[in-house]
XYZ file of C-alpha atoms in Angstrom:
467
model
C -4.182 -0.497 14.423
C -3.952 -3.788 15.962
C -2.625 -6.976 14.686
C -2.585 -10.659 15.770
C 0.714 -12.149 16.648
C 2.205 -15.120 16.836
C 2.028 -16.440 14.339
C 1.461 -12.778 14.141
C 0.171 -10.853 11.160
C 2.806 -8.457 9.903
C 1.473 -5.205 8.894
C 1.299 -1.535 9.892
C -0.825 1.411 9.212
C -0.804 5.058 9.933
C -1.786 5.664 13.567
C -2.026 2.691 13.376
C -9.194 -27.382 -0.805
C -10.075 -29.495 1.742
C -7.463 -32.309 1.742
C -8.218 -35.739 0.432
C -9.217 -38.081 3.261
C -6.532 -40.675 4.312
C -7.380 -44.314 5.174
C -7.679 -45.353 8.697
C -4.152 -46.117 9.842
C -2.623 -48.209 12.539
C -2.349 -46.159 15.601
C 0.795 -45.883 17.689
C 1.428 -48.907 20.014
C 0.984 -48.448 23.700
C 4.282 -49.219 25.506
C 2.816 -52.370 27.149
C 2.426 -53.735 23.510
C -1.336 -53.476 23.332
C -2.265 -51.285 20.320
C -5.000 -48.921 20.360
C -8.141 -49.753 18.336
C -9.756 -46.357 17.804
C -8.310 -45.892 14.185
C -6.308 -42.765 15.179
C -3.876 -41.798 12.563
C -0.208 -41.560 13.351
C 2.530 -39.392 12.164
C 3.501 -41.955 9.559
C 0.084 -41.574 7.876
C 0.480 -37.895 7.313
C 2.798 -37.970 4.396
C 5.697 -39.671 2.749
C 8.029 -37.417 4.788
C 6.785 -39.023 7.992
C 7.211 -42.628 6.867
C 10.452 -44.168 5.944
C 10.483 -46.769 2.952
C 11.783 -49.449 5.355
C 10.425 -50.449 8.817
C 13.544 -49.221 10.624
C 13.774 -46.102 12.732
C 14.299 -43.090 10.594
C 17.695 -42.407 12.329
C 18.906 -46.098 12.106
C 20.443 -45.248 8.764
C 20.428 -41.414 8.704
C 23.016 -39.304 6.985
C 24.506 -37.317 9.874
C 25.304 -34.489 7.510
C 21.529 -33.980 6.507
C 20.206 -30.544 7.254
C 17.212 -30.033 9.365
C 14.012 -28.477 8.171
C 13.475 -24.842 9.222
C 10.322 -22.901 9.610
C 9.584 -19.470 11.015
C 7.817 -21.057 14.046
C 10.055 -24.177 14.475
C 13.760 -24.329 13.724
C 16.141 -27.038 13.641
C 13.598 -29.480 15.035
C 12.868 -27.498 18.154
C 9.440 -26.054 19.010
C 8.940 -22.324 18.675
C 10.025 -20.340 21.695
C 8.508 -17.132 22.759
C 11.068 -14.726 24.407
C 10.253 -13.459 27.789
C 10.579 -9.824 26.605
C 9.368 -9.164 23.109
C 11.581 -6.254 22.459
C 11.212 -4.030 19.458
C 13.016 -0.793 20.329
C 13.175 1.562 23.216
C 10.969 0.515 26.115
C 8.907 3.462 27.203
C 6.605 2.044 29.852
C 4.009 -0.594 30.721
C 0.612 0.854 30.673
C -1.951 -1.922 31.878
C 1.079 -4.239 31.948
C 1.676 -4.090 28.295
C 5.227 -2.966 27.122
C 5.362 0.034 24.803
C 8.215 0.235 22.607
C 9.493 3.139 20.258
C 10.952 1.606 17.133
C 14.234 3.035 15.763
C 12.247 4.084 12.581
C 10.227 6.436 14.748
C 13.088 8.637 15.049
C 13.524 8.957 11.305
C 9.828 9.848 10.924
C 9.918 12.316 13.952
C 12.829 14.105 12.258
C 10.844 14.174 9.037
C 7.740 15.594 10.714
C 9.975 18.205 12.483
C 11.497 19.357 9.198
C 8.208 19.453 7.258
C 6.164 21.196 10.036
C 8.936 23.424 10.904
C 8.882 24.703 7.257
C 5.178 25.280 7.564
C 5.632 27.209 10.775
C 8.083 29.507 9.089
C 5.346 30.705 6.834
C 2.729 30.988 9.504
C 4.871 32.338 12.323
C 8.143 33.719 10.837
C 9.011 35.472 14.068
C 9.885 31.989 15.765
C 13.107 31.695 13.694
C 15.075 28.585 14.518
C 12.734 27.895 17.595
C 10.137 26.639 15.155
C 11.916 23.338 14.866
C 11.539 22.993 18.686
C 7.809 23.595 18.178
C 7.680 21.229 15.344
C 9.480 18.556 17.374
C 6.941 18.938 20.179
C 4.121 18.416 17.592
C 5.795 15.256 16.374
C 6.014 13.914 19.980
C 2.367 14.964 20.706
C 1.174 13.497 17.444
C 2.648 10.078 18.450
C 1.170 10.409 21.891
C -2.201 10.605 20.247
C -1.168 7.417 18.144
C -0.297 5.711 21.443
C -3.811 6.532 22.792
C -5.310 5.056 19.708
C -3.299 1.876 20.266
C -4.139 1.752 23.986
C -7.761 1.715 22.942
C -7.219 -1.514 20.925
C -5.163 -2.909 24.026
C -7.869 -2.082 26.602
C -10.546 -3.653 24.416
C -8.406 -6.768 23.940
C -7.681 -7.167 27.609
C -11.435 -6.604 28.380
C -12.088 -9.659 25.995
C -9.318 -11.634 27.765
C -7.004 -11.502 24.687
C -3.325 -11.177 25.580
C -1.549 -8.246 24.225
C 2.236 -8.908 23.542
C 3.283 -5.265 23.096
C 2.649 -2.010 21.575
C 5.133 -0.514 19.124
C 5.323 2.999 17.685
C 7.033 2.819 14.246
C 7.370 4.610 11.045
C 3.909 5.021 9.885
C 2.145 4.963 13.265
C 1.629 2.287 15.811
C 0.629 -1.371 16.147
C -0.915 -3.340 19.070
C 0.257 -7.030 18.893
C -2.737 -9.044 20.122
C -1.807 -12.730 20.459
C -5.196 -14.273 19.768
C -8.025 -13.629 17.371
C -11.502 -12.346 18.793
C -13.911 -15.202 19.424
C -16.911 -13.491 17.736
C -17.449 -11.151 14.892
C -18.908 -8.661 17.232
C -15.919 -8.427 19.426
C -13.769 -8.304 16.349
C -15.724 -5.227 15.136
C -15.442 -3.554 18.531
C -11.888 -4.362 18.845
C -11.182 -2.661 15.514
C -13.571 0.277 15.978
C -12.290 1.645 19.212
C -9.005 2.849 17.746
C -10.507 5.148 15.219
C -13.151 6.113 17.631
C -10.509 7.416 20.092
C -8.818 9.216 17.387
C -12.057 10.942 16.474
C -12.495 11.939 20.125
C -9.092 13.382 20.389
C -9.650 15.384 17.228
C -12.814 16.798 18.809
C -10.918 17.554 22.107
C -8.293 19.408 20.319
C -10.944 21.406 18.389
C -12.698 22.505 21.504
C -9.367 23.379 23.083
C -8.508 25.435 19.984
C -11.750 27.626 20.274
C -10.663 29.916 23.062
C -7.028 30.188 21.732
C -6.097 33.057 19.478
C -5.379 31.956 15.909
C -1.932 32.531 14.644
C -0.199 31.752 17.899
C 1.951 28.658 18.750
C -0.722 26.983 20.891
C -3.334 27.677 18.183
C -1.239 26.147 15.410
C -0.324 23.188 17.531
C -3.945 22.427 18.515
C -4.994 22.898 14.880
C -2.385 20.618 13.606
C -3.228 17.937 16.251
C -6.946 18.254 15.494
C -6.308 17.718 11.708
C -3.743 14.957 12.200
C -6.035 12.845 14.519
C -8.915 13.387 12.078
C -6.699 12.025 9.176
C -5.672 8.984 11.321
C -9.292 8.187 12.167
C -10.578 8.631 8.687
C -7.665 6.685 7.089
C -8.018 3.825 9.569
C -11.747 3.569 8.830
C -11.136 2.675 5.097
C -12.520 -0.814 4.607
C -9.468 -2.846 3.737
C -6.922 -4.848 5.663
C -4.626 -4.216 7.445
C -6.450 -0.933 8.497
C -9.029 -0.993 11.240
C -11.756 -0.414 8.751
C -10.522 -3.713 7.002
C -11.019 -5.568 10.335
C -14.441 -4.151 10.683
C -15.387 -5.044 7.257
C -14.011 -8.667 7.978
C -16.199 -8.740 10.937
C -19.200 -7.880 9.010
C -18.512 -10.498 6.315
C -17.751 -12.930 8.983
C -21.161 -12.312 10.624
C -22.954 -12.670 7.341
C -21.236 -15.894 6.106
C -20.453 -17.407 9.350
C -16.748 -17.949 8.233
C -13.981 -15.662 9.429
C -11.917 -16.800 6.462
C -14.385 -15.361 3.970
C -14.265 -12.011 5.908
C -10.494 -12.018 5.625
C -10.482 -12.666 1.925
C -12.942 -10.019 1.294
C -11.170 -7.414 3.454
C -7.746 -8.305 2.291
C -8.701 -7.875 -1.474
C -10.360 -4.633 -0.625
C -7.090 -3.660 1.010
C -5.107 -4.490 -2.066
C -7.433 -2.417 -4.149
C -7.048 0.367 -1.666
C -3.235 0.133 -1.999
C -3.476 0.519 -5.822
C -5.811 3.445 -5.333
C -3.344 5.140 -2.881
C -0.520 4.663 -5.215
C -2.252 6.179 -8.132
C -4.763 8.535 -6.618
C -2.647 10.362 -3.922
C -0.263 11.940 -6.368
C -3.106 12.893 -8.695
C -5.052 14.523 -5.903
C -2.046 16.575 -5.059
C -1.302 17.701 -8.606
C -4.937 18.671 -9.302
C -5.252 20.710 -6.070
C -7.909 18.665 -4.792
C -6.313 18.455 -1.249
C -6.350 22.348 -1.040
C -2.823 22.798 -2.526
C -2.144 25.703 -5.019
C -1.071 23.934 -8.107
C 1.286 26.876 -8.802
C 3.188 26.207 -5.828
C 3.827 22.575 -6.588
C 7.471 21.956 -7.434
C 9.191 18.936 -8.951
C 10.415 18.015 -5.622
C 6.885 18.006 -4.179
C 5.834 15.719 -6.931
C 8.661 13.347 -6.122
C 7.875 13.411 -2.426
C 4.160 12.793 -2.925
C 4.969 9.863 -5.289
C 7.342 8.285 -2.782
C 4.930 8.696 0.090
C 2.208 7.145 -1.916
C 4.384 4.300 -2.887
C 5.337 3.612 0.817
C 1.705 3.788 1.873
C 0.621 1.497 -0.837
C 3.398 -1.102 -0.063
C 2.503 -1.053 3.555
C -1.224 -1.701 2.855
C -0.487 -4.350 0.112
C 1.961 -6.245 2.256
C -0.353 -6.057 5.270
C -3.322 -7.421 3.293
C -1.209 -10.294 2.112
C 0.099 -11.122 5.546
C -3.588 -11.048 6.789
C -4.400 -13.701 4.177
C -1.523 -15.810 5.139
C -2.207 -15.569 8.821
C -5.787 -16.442 8.249
C -4.776 -19.458 6.283
C -2.379 -20.492 8.972
C -5.258 -20.264 11.784
C -7.536 -22.176 9.523
C -5.031 -25.154 9.225
C -3.617 -24.966 12.762
C -6.481 -27.407 14.050
C -5.046 -30.040 11.738
C -1.908 -30.238 13.941
C -3.034 -32.754 16.657
C -0.637 -34.379 19.029
C -2.525 -37.735 18.663
C -2.047 -37.712 14.801
C 1.531 -36.742 14.977
C 2.778 -39.117 17.717
C 5.215 -41.751 16.885
C 4.936 -45.405 17.928
C 7.406 -46.113 20.767
C 8.964 -48.963 22.507
C 10.121 -49.069 26.235
C 13.733 -50.080 26.906
C 15.522 -50.255 30.256
C 18.411 -48.011 31.276
C 21.315 -50.196 30.463
C 19.946 -51.392 27.174
C 22.549 -51.343 24.350
C 21.490 -48.921 21.615
C 21.823 -51.592 18.983
C 19.390 -53.894 20.980
C 17.028 -50.825 21.467
C 16.968 -50.226 17.670
C 16.396 -53.860 16.924
C 13.460 -53.917 19.141
C 12.073 -50.743 17.671
C 12.486 -51.981 14.110
C 10.891 -55.329 14.910
C 7.823 -53.507 16.371
C 7.763 -50.875 13.566
C 8.281 -48.109 16.149
C 10.082 -44.900 15.567
C 10.967 -43.766 19.083
C 12.458 -45.071 22.424
C 11.396 -44.427 25.884
C 13.777 -45.320 28.715
C 11.718 -46.897 31.690
C 12.587 -48.134 35.163
C 12.081 -51.653 36.389
C 8.389 -50.978 37.009
C 7.865 -49.670 33.433
C 7.625 -45.966 34.441
C 9.086 -43.649 31.834
C 12.328 -41.917 32.890
C 13.622 -40.277 29.807
C 13.480 -40.056 26.000
C 16.242 -41.104 23.707
C 17.065 -38.147 21.516
C 17.058 -38.796 17.736
C 19.939 -36.445 17.172
C 22.006 -38.353 19.715
C 21.435 -41.563 17.888
C 22.465 -40.082 14.526
C 25.653 -39.204 16.135
C 26.650 -42.692 17.156
C 28.297 -44.787 14.379
C 26.769 -48.349 13.820
C 29.828 -50.149 15.018
C 29.754 -48.410 18.398
C 25.976 -48.980 19.071
C 26.431 -52.347 20.929
C 28.677 -50.640 23.386
C 26.445 -47.428 24.000
C 23.559 -47.729 26.503
C 20.409 -45.734 25.794
C 20.503 -43.791 29.038
C 23.601 -41.826 27.799
C 21.564 -40.664 24.794
C 18.337 -39.745 26.605
C 17.011 -36.576 27.976
C 15.354 -36.783 31.462
C 11.633 -36.060 31.409
C 10.311 -32.955 33.027
C 6.712 -32.007 33.521
C 6.749 -29.847 30.552
C 7.787 -32.689 28.299
C 4.549 -34.693 29.012
C 1.849 -33.493 26.652
C -1.680 -34.592 26.361
C -2.679 -36.626 23.214
C -5.762 -34.279 23.021
C -3.804 -31.130 22.393
C -4.160 -29.612 18.940
C -3.660 -26.323 17.136
C -2.368 -23.292 18.959
C -2.756 -25.148 22.279
C -0.224 -27.715 21.137
C 2.122 -25.162 19.915
C 2.007 -23.128 23.137
C 2.602 -26.337 25.153
C 5.732 -26.895 23.082
C 6.890 -23.358 23.582
C 6.807 -23.476 27.252
C 9.340 -26.318 27.447
C 11.633 -26.430 24.400
C 12.772 -29.994 23.516
C 13.191 -32.163 20.373
C 10.910 -35.141 21.705
C 7.963 -35.183 24.025
C 6.185 -37.951 25.863
C 2.557 -38.108 24.855
C 0.141 -39.360 27.358
C -3.577 -39.979 27.575
C -5.880 -38.132 29.961
C -5.573 -41.158 32.322
C -1.885 -40.784 32.345
C -1.309 -43.856 30.215
C 1.702 -43.461 27.730
C 0.596 -43.052 24.051
C 3.908 -42.556 22.299
C 6.514 -39.837 21.491
C 6.031 -36.680 19.672
C 9.000 -35.258 17.712
C 9.206 -31.437 17.319
C 10.529 -32.150 13.786
C 7.333 -34.016 12.826
C 5.257 -30.966 14.158
C 7.427 -28.738 11.915
C 6.978 -30.954 8.818
C 3.220 -31.042 9.415
C 2.986 -27.296 9.972
C 4.786 -26.661 6.654
C 2.656 -29.069 4.834
C -0.454 -27.537 6.256
C 0.658 -24.089 5.233
C 1.316 -25.217 1.665
C -1.972 -26.899 1.270
C -4.477 -24.631 -0.691
C -7.660 -23.369 1.116
């Protein structure tokens, strides 16, 4: 299975209303006092939480004890940060430059497989004695090596389509390849999803051919038969047409191709996935109890019934949760283009280094601005006054505090283009974590200041808006 991360879909699998238009607002003023006249909306026009009820700066009369907004992508007014190393368990290697991790939950399922398969070996090869558990452990490791091949197929296809892969993780019910971007076309989406089950089918065929010359009833014969069957099950299960399974992503690609809308494909595949979850929850125990899976009903004990019901519940929960996460991530990606640096930028006023804070705030309030940029004698920006630092200065001390003492020096990463939007904007903020950013035109002309807190609020607002 593969999933899209970052704003990553969270699911696992075995082996794997349009908003009402807003009136044309007044755009942010340029620092030289000449306003733009292109009707570009500002951050203040994106909701009441962006515009104070008075013309003052929002932090001119702010409660210093107020709690910041938080969000999974942006916390405490800071942009989302991507760690250098994704982590996720024990690092096993970096095939094709992609880290492969074994999650702690894998050891639990490996022990479970060893116990169950070891019990089966006791009936088939009783002469092994306690050594059967070593053979069963080898089977567990070999099976997850097959799952890794399944995930590497997704990874290689993603890299072929120039889609970055964050990591591969082997976990409780299989594996997951975390691909950081969506495929650009439905055709690529279909291929990306199909290669995993295809490799599992190929592996099943290879194990079958390898089993032919081996004598049945021997350790190699039993291991090869088990790996053939397990890879066949992984392939067939992943081909079921519901998210988060690979077959669900293939169905999504087909509906996307027919309708021309990826969101329609996601909705269809996610609801099929939920129906599949219910079917697994009810159908798997029934199939076992009726002997439809080849089990002798006379050999089914009460513990077997409980185990089957528990397994069905876990599988159903994973599929249902994955389908829901796929819907949420699709909604996120549909609304991400609404996050535009130009729309969210605050009007700013230039102040020189030694300007008292009280005077700087007076100028900002008079201009209806909500941000301060420290400039040199030539008007070139040097730093940005931090909103959090202003909040911490009592009003009676503001005439005696100069703005330079509350400012953060500008770095290259703190200059962002006014044309950035969606994931490109969020990626730019991740690279250089800060609370404020200088927004510039393509010509290098200053446009205003972008607050990470404003991006956070816009993000939350977009996510709360119905599709």
